[in-house]
XYZ file of C-alpha atoms in Angstrom:
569
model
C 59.975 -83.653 -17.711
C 59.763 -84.871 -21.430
C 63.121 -85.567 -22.981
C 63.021 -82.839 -25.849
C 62.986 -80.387 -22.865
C 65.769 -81.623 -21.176
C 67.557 -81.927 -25.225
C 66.836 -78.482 -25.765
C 67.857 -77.299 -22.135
C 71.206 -79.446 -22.576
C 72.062 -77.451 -26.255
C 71.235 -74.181 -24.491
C 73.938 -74.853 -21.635
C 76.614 -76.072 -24.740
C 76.257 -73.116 -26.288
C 76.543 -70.989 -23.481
C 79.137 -72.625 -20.988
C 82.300 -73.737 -22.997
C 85.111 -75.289 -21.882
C 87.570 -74.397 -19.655
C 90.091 -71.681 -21.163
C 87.201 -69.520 -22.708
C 86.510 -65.921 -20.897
C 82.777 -66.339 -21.308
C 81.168 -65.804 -17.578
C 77.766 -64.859 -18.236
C 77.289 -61.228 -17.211
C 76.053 -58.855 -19.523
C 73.187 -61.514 -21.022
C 69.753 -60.895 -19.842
C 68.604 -64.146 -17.576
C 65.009 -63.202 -18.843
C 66.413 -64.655 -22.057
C 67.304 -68.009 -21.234
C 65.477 -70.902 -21.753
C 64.712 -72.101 -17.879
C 62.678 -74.077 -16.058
C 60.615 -72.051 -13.644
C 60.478 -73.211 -9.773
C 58.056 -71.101 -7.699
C 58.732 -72.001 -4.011
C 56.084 -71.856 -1.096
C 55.364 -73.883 1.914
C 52.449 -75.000 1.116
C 53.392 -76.202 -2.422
C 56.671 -75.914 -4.703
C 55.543 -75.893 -8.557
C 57.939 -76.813 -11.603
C 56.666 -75.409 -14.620
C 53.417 -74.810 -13.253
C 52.864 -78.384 -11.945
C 53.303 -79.510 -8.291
C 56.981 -81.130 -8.105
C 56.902 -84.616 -6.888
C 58.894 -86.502 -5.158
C 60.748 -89.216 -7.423
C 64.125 -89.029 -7.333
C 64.313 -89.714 -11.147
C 62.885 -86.155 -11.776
C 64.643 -83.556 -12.949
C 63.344 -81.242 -9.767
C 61.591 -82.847 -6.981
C 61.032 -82.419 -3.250
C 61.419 -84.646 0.076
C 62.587 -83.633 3.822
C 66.140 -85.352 3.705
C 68.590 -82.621 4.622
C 71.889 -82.702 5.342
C 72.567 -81.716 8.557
C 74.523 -82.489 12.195
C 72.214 -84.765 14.439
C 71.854 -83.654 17.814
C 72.285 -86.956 20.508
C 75.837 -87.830 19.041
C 78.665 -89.303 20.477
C 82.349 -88.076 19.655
C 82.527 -90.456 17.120
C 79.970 -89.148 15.069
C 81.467 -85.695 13.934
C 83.267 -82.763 15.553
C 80.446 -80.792 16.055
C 79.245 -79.007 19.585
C 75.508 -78.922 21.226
C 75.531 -76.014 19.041
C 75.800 -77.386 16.163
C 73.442 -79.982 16.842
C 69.885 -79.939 15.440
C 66.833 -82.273 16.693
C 65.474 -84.455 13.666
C 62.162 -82.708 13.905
C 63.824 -79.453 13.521
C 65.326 -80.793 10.769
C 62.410 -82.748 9.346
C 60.482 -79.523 9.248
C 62.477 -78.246 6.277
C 61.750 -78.665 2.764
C 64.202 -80.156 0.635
C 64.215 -78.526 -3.326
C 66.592 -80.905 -5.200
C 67.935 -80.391 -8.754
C 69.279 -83.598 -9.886
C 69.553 -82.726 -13.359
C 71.573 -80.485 -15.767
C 69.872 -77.430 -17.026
C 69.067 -73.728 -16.421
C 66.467 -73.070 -13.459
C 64.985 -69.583 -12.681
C 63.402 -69.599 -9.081
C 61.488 -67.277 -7.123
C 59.527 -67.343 -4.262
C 59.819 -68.109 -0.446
C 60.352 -71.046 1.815
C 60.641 -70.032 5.706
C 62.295 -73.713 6.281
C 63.850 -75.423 3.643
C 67.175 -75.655 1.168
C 67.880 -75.994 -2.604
C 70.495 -78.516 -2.936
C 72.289 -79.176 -6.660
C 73.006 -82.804 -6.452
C 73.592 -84.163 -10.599
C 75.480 -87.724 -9.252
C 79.002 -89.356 -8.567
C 79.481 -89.067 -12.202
C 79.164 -85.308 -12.371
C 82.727 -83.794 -11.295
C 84.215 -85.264 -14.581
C 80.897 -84.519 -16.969
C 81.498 -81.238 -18.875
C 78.010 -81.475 -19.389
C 77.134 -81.562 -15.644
C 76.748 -78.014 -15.863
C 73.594 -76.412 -13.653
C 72.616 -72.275 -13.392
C 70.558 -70.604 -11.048
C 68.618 -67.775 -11.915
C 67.637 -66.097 -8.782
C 64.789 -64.173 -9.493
C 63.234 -63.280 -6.275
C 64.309 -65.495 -3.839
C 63.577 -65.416 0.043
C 64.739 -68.784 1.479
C 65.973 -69.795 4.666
C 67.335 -72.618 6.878
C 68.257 -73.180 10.249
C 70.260 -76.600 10.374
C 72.307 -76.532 6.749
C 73.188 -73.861 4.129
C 69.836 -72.851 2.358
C 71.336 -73.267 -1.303
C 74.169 -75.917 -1.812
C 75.749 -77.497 -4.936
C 76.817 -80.959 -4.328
C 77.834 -82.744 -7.286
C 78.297 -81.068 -10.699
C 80.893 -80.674 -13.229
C 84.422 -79.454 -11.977
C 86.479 -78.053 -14.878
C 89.928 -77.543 -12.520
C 92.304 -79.526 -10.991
C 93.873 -78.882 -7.694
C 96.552 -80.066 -8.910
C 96.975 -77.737 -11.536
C 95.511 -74.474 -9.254
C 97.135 -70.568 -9.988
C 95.918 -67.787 -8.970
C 94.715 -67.573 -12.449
C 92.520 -69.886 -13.094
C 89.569 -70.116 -14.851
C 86.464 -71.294 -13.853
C 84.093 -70.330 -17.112
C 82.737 -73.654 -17.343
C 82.743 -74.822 -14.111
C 79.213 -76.719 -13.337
C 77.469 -74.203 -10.238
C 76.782 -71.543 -11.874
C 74.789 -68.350 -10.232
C 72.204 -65.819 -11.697
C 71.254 -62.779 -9.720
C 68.394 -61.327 -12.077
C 68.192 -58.001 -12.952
C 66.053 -56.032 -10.744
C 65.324 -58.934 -8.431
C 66.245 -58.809 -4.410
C 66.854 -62.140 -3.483
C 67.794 -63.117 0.392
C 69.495 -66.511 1.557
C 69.035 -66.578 5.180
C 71.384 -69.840 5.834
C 73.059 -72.035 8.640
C 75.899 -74.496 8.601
C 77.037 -78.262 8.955
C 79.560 -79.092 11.033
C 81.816 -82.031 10.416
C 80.367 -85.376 10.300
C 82.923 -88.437 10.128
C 82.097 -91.168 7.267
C 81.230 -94.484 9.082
C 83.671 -96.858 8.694
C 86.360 -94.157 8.958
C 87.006 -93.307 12.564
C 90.280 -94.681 14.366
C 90.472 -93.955 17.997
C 93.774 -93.346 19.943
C 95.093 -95.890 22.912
C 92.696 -94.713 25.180
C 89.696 -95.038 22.928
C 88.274 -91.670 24.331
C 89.685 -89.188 21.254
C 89.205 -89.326 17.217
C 93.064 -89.644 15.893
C 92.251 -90.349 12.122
C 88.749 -90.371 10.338
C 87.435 -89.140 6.796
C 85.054 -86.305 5.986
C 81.505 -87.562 5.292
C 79.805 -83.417 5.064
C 81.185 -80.521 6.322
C 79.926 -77.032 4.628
C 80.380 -74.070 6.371
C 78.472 -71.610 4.443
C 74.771 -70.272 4.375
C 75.589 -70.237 0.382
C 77.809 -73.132 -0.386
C 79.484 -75.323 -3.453
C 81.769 -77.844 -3.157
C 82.915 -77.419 -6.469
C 84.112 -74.026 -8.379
C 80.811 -71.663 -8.460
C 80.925 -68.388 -11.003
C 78.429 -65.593 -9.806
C 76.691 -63.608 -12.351
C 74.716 -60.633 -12.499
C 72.456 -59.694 -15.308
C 72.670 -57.201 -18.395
C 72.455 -53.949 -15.923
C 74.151 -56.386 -13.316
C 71.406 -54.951 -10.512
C 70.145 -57.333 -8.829
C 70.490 -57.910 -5.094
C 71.712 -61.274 -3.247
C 71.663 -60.888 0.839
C 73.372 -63.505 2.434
C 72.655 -63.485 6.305
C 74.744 -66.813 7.735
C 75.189 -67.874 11.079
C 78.810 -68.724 10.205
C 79.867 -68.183 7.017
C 78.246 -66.397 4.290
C 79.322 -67.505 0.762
C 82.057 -70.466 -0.031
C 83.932 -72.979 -2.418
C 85.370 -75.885 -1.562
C 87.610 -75.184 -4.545
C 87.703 -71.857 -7.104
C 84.453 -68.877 -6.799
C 84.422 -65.972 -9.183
C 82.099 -63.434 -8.956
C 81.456 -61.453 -12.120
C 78.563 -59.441 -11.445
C 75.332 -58.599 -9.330
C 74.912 -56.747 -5.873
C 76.338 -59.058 -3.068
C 75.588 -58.015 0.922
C 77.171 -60.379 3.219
C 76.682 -60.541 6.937
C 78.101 -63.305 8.572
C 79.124 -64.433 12.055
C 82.419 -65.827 10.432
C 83.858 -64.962 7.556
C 81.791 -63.303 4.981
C 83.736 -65.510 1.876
C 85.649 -68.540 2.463
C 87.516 -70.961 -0.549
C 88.769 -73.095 1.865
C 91.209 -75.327 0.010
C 94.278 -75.011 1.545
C 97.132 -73.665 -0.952
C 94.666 -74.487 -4.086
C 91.693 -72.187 -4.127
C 91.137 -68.863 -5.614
C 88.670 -66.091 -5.293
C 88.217 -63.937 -8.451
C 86.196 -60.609 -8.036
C 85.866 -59.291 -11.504
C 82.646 -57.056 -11.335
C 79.980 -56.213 -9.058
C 79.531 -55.095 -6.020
C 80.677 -56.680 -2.401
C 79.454 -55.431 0.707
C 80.472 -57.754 3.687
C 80.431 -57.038 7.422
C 81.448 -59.941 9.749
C 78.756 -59.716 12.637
C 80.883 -62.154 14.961
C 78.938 -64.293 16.833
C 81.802 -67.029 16.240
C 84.076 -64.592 18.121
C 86.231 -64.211 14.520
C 85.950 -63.654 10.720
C 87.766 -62.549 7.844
C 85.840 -60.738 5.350
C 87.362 -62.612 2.595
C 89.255 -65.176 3.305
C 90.810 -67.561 0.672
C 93.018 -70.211 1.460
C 95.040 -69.928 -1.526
C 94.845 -66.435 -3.477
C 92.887 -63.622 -3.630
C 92.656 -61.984 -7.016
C 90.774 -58.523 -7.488
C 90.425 -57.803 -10.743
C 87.333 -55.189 -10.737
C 84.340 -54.619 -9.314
C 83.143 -52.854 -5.819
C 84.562 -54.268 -2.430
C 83.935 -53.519 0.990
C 84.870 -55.534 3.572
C 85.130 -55.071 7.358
C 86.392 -57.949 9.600
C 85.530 -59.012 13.016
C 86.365 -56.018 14.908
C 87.326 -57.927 18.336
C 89.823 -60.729 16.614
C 92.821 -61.038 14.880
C 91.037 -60.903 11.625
C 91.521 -58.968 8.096
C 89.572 -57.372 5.342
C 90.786 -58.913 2.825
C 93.196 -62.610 3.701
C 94.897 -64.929 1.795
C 97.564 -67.825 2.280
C 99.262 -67.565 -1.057
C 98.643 -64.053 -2.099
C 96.402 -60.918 -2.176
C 96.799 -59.173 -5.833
C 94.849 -56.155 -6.614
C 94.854 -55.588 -10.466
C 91.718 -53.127 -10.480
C 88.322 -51.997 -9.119
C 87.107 -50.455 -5.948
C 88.005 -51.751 -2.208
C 87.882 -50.604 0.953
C 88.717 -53.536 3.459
C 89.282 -52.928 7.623
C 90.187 -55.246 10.122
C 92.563 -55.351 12.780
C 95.302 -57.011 11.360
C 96.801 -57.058 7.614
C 97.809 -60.003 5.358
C 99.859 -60.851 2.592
C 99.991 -58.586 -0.524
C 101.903 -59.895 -3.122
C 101.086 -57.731 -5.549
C 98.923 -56.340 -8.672
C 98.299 -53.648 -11.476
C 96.527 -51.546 -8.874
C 97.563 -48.457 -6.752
C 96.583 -49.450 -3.023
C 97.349 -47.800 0.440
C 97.687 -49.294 3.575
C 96.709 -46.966 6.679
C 97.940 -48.428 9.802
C 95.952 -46.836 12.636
C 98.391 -46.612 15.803
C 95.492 -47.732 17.963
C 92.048 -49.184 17.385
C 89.066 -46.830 15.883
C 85.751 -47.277 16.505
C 83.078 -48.697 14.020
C 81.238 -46.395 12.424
C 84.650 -43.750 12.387
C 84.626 -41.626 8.990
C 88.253 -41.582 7.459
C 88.451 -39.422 4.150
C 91.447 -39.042 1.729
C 92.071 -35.683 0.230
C 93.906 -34.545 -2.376
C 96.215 -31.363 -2.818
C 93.016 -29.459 -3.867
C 90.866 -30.462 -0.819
C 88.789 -32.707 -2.927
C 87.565 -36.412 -1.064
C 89.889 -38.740 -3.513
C 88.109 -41.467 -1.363
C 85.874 -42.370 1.715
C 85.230 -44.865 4.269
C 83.318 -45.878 7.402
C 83.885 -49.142 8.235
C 81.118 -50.936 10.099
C 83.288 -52.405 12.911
C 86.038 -51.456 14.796
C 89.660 -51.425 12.793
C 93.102 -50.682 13.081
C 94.125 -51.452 9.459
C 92.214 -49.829 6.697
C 93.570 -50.599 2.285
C 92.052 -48.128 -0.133
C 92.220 -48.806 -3.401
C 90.529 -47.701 -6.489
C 90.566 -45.421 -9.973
C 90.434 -41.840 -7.790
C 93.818 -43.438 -5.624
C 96.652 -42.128 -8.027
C 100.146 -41.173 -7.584
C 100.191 -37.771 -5.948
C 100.382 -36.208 -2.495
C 97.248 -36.525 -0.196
C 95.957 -35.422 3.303
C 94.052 -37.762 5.800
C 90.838 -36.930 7.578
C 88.892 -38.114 10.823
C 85.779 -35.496 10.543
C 87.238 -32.655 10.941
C 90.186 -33.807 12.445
C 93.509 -33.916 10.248
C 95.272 -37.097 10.747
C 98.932 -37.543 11.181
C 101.258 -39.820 9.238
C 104.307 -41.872 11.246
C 106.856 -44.166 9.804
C 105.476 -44.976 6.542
C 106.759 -46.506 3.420
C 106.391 -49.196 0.673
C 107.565 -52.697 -0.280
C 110.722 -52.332 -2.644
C 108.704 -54.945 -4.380
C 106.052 -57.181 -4.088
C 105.029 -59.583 -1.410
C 105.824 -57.413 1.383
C 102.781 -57.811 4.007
C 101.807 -60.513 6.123
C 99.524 -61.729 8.864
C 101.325 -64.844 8.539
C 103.921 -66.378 10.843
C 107.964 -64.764 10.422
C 109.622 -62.120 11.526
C 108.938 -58.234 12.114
C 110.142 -55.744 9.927
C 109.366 -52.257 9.585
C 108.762 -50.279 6.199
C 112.176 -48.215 4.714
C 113.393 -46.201 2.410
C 111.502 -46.555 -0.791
C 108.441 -45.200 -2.609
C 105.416 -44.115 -0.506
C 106.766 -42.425 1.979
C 105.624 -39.907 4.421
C 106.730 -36.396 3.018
C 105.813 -32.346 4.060
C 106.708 -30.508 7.097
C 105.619 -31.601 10.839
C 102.471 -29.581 12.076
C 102.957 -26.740 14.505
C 102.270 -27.407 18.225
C 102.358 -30.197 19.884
C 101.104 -34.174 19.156
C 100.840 -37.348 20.744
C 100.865 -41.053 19.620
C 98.356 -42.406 21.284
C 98.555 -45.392 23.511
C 97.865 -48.549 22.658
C 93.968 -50.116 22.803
C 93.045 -51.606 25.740
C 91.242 -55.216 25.888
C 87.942 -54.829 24.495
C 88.182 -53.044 21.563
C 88.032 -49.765 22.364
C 90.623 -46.529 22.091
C 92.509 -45.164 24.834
C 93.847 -42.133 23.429
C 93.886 -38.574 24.204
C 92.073 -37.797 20.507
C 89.011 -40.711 20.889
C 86.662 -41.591 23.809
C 86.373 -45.387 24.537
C 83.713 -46.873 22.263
C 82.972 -44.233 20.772
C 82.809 -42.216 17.207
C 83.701 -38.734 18.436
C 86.408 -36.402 19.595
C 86.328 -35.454 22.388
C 85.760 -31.228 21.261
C 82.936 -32.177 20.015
C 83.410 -33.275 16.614
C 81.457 -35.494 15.096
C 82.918 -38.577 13.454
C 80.061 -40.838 13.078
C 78.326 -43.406 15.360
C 75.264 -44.464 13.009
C 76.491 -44.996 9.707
C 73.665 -45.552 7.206
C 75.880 -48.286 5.235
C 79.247 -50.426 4.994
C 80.716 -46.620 3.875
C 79.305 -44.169 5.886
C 77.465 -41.098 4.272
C 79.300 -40.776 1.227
C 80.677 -44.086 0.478
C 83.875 -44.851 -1.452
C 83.751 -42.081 -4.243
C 82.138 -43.211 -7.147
C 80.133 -45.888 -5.526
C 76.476 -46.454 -4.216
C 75.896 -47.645 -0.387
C 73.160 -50.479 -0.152
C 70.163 -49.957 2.021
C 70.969 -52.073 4.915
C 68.270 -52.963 7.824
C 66.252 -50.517 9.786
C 68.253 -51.867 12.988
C 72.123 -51.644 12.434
C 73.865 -55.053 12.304
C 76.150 -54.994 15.734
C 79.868 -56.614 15.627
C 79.605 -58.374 19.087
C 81.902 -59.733 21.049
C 81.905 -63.579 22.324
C 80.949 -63.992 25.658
C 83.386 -64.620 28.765
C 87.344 -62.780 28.557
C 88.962 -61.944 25.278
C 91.805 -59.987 24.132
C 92.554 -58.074 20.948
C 96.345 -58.876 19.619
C 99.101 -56.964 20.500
C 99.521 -53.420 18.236
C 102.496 -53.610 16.513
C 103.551 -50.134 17.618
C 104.811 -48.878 14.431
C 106.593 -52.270 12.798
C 104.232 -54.797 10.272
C 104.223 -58.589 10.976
C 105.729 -59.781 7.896
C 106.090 -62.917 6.065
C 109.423 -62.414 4.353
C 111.183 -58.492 5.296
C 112.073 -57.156 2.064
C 115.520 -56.183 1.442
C 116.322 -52.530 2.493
C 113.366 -51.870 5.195
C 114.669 -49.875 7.762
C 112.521 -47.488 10.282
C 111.972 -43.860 8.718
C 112.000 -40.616 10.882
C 109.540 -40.805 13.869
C 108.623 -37.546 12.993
C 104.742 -37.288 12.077
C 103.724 -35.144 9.203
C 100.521 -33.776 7.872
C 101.460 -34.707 3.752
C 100.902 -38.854 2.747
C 102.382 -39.336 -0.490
C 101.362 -41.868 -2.409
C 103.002 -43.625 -5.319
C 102.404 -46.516 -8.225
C 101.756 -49.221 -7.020
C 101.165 -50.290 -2.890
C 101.891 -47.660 -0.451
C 101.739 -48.104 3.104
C 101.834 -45.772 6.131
C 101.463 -45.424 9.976
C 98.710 -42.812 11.028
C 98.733 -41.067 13.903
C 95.835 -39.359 15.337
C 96.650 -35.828 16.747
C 96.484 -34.701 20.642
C 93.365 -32.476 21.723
C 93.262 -29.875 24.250
């Protein structure tokens, strides 16, 4: 590539990413506009600028069959990985390698049935402001069966751990993403397990077990950075990015913001990881998330950060391995919801610390079914908001511009759903999936209100091993009462027929993806039975009535309740 090219490319990126502290993320700008270098991707032949890429490693974009991954023939000193992490070299050989080793802005498109794009700009790089690279994804279809299929090694990494808050800003952090308007793009990606760094490993007494050795790779995403990655969509913000992972679907090592573009995650682990621990954020200011954990791994979170999680705006829907202790939406240091759409279900519920946002927390006192339509009505009948989540739940947050303070009735079908023993935090912090003690929600804002329906009701039993619902109301496995009434057992997307009000449902596959269950014995946790697992017990909680009511009453701010669903003749 002549240097005047690269010149020009460089000015383009300074003028565009600043430094960090500026709000500038990219959306809104149309990626058509940018001046890019153009990678068309095929087996037979990737082409840079028109011209077949070579393969010297002083090019700006050139191609060779070194990937990354976990070698298959290892002994335990080699890595933590299983046989089934393990890949033969031809396997691995077989794959086509796409390296960017410069900075600049490059808009790909194309397919490559084995091979990986891999951002690598030198040991220099985290410290270079001006190690900046962008991906325009502009019709994309790659995949790979031994590493993640697009990976950002080394670039420019404009925050410190040591400085980390749940506000950062990652602006001009050096991976940046494109999703161009109008383009589907699909990343069809695999994993590396841990490898040790030679040199590193220390054996105990025996000299049969690893007790100390350093990381040499380990990236557990189909999508993957090691440093903080921004996600952009274009001017309409419409394009499409599937991520189908074996594992995870779409991680940082450190901060990811996503600012725009259509995201649909499925992922056999958890659908977003920023893995780390205490340090990392995940920003969702715009666009749309659609994640379902598939769990093939037996578990998955469909975000999980290991520091916070900040919501900010956007579309979110999330549903969690429905056979594991897993959540929508987790965090170690701190779930705040500040705006935007979400809908996330799992079977357990973690920390919210708080947020600008109205949210409610529906406890389900036993374990629905995939697939289950749950509706929110307000006092005029009308659907406030929506959901069918794709696997099976027992905790489902709602939260969005239609959720305002006011008093609201809960739906299965045609079934109306009773409330038990709700309340509200007196403040923030006041959920956890975390380790402390058990406390149950008291005597402030959100409570249950209204008079108990006529007749008689049940709270059901407790699920049974396996995911499914003993209860008078629900057949096992199943998206029905038993009168008759339909639920739903096919849904056509991550919300059912109608969605979350306001929002579109993406087309998924022709075959529905399936939450499966590991093979051999498993368990599901223990249901609370009407108390929250919580990582500090406000204050003031104490148990409300036990008496179940038909009104949910929802105020500013985070609201949580206990439903109930009713006995059927």
């Amino acid at each position: 590539m002549k240097l005047t090219k690269l010149l020009t490319i460089t000015l383009t990126l300074s003028l565009l990413l600043s430094a960090c502290g500026t709000a500038e993320t990219g959306e809104g700008k149309s990626s058509a506009s940018l001046d890019a270098v153009e990678i068309r991707l095929h087996d037979s032949e990737i082409t840079v600028d028109g011209a077949a890429a070579g393969t010297a490693a002083e090019n700006a974009v050139y191609v060779g069959s070194d990937i990354v991954y976990y070698e298959d023939g290892k002994d335990f000193t080699y890595g933590e990985g299983t046989v089934q992490d393990a890949h033969s070299a031809e396997t691995a050989a077989a794959h086509t390698v796409v390296h960017i080793a410069q900075p600049g802005t490059y808009r790909i498109q194309g397919s490559l049935s084995r091979g990986q794009i891999a951002v690598d700009l030198g040991e220099d790089a985290k410290n270079d402001p001006n190690a900046v690279v962008t991906l325009i994804l502009n019709g994309v279809d790659i995949s790979c069966e031994v590493a993640p299929a697009i990976i950002f090694y080394r670039v420019y990494e404009c925050n410190s751990v040591d400085t980390a808050t749940k506000d950062v800003d990652t602006s001009s952090a050096g991976a940046n993403v494109i999703i161009a308007d109008g383009s589907e793009n699909t990343v069809n990606g695999a994993y590396v397990a841990r490898i040790y760094k030679p040199g590193s490993v220390v054996l105990d007494e025996s000299g049969t077990e690893v007790a100390d050795a350093e990381k040499l790779h380990k990236y557990d995403g189909a999508f993957y950075s090691r440093m903080s990655m921004n996600i952009n969509g274009g001017a309409e913000s419409n394009g499409i990015l599937t991520i189908n992972a074996v594992n995870e679907g779409l991680g940082s090592e450190l901060h990811l913001t996503v600012n725009g573009g259509i995201i649909r995650i499925n992922s056999g682990n958890d659908g977003i990881n920023t893995n780390e621990d205490g340090k990392s954020v995940t920003t969702i200011n715009g666009g749309e998330l659609h994640i379902t954990v598939t769990g093939e791994t037996g578990e998955g979170d469909g975000i999980d950060s290991n520091g916070w999680l900040v919501i900010n705006g956007g579309a979110v829907t999330a549903s969690a391995c429905g056979f594991s202790a897993d959540a929508g939406i987790d965090s170690d240091m701190g779930i705040y919801i500040n705006g935007g759409t979400l809908m996330a279900a799992g079977q357990m519920l973690d920390r919210i610390a708080g947020g600008d946002a109205t949210y409610a927390v529906f406890r389900i006192d036993g374990t629905l079914p995939g697939g289950t339509v749950l509706t929110l009505k307000n006092e005029a009948g009308e659907t406030a908001m929506e959901s069918a989540p794709v696997n099976d739940f027992s905790v489902l947050i709602l939260s969005g511009e239609a959720l305002v303070p006011g008093t609201y009735s809960f739906w299965m079908g045609d079934t109306q759903l009773l409330g038990v023993s709700g309340g509200v935090s007196g403040g923030p912090d006041f959920f956890g999936g975390m380790e402390g003690s058990v406390g149950t929600p008291g005597d402030v804002p959100g409570r249950f209100e209204g008079e108990p329906p006529e007749g008689d009701y049940e709270i059901p039993p407790q699920p049974q091993p396996g995911g499914s619902m003993t209860t008078q109301g629900i057949r096992p496995g199943a998206g029905s009462v038993q009168d008759g009434t339909e639920t739903q057992t096919d849904p056509t997307g991550p919300f059912g027929p109608g969605g979350l009000a306001g929002m579109n449902p993406p087309d998924l596959p022709a075959e529905p993806i399936e939450s499966r269950p590991p093979e051999g014995d498993y368990e599901l946790p223990p249901q609370p039975g009407g108390q929250w697992q919580t990582q500090d017990a406000p204050e003031g909680f104490r148990p409300q009535s036990d008496e179940a009511v038909t009104e949910f009453v929802i105020h500013q701010g985070g609201n949580l309740f206990t439903v109930v669903i009713p006995a059927t003749e």
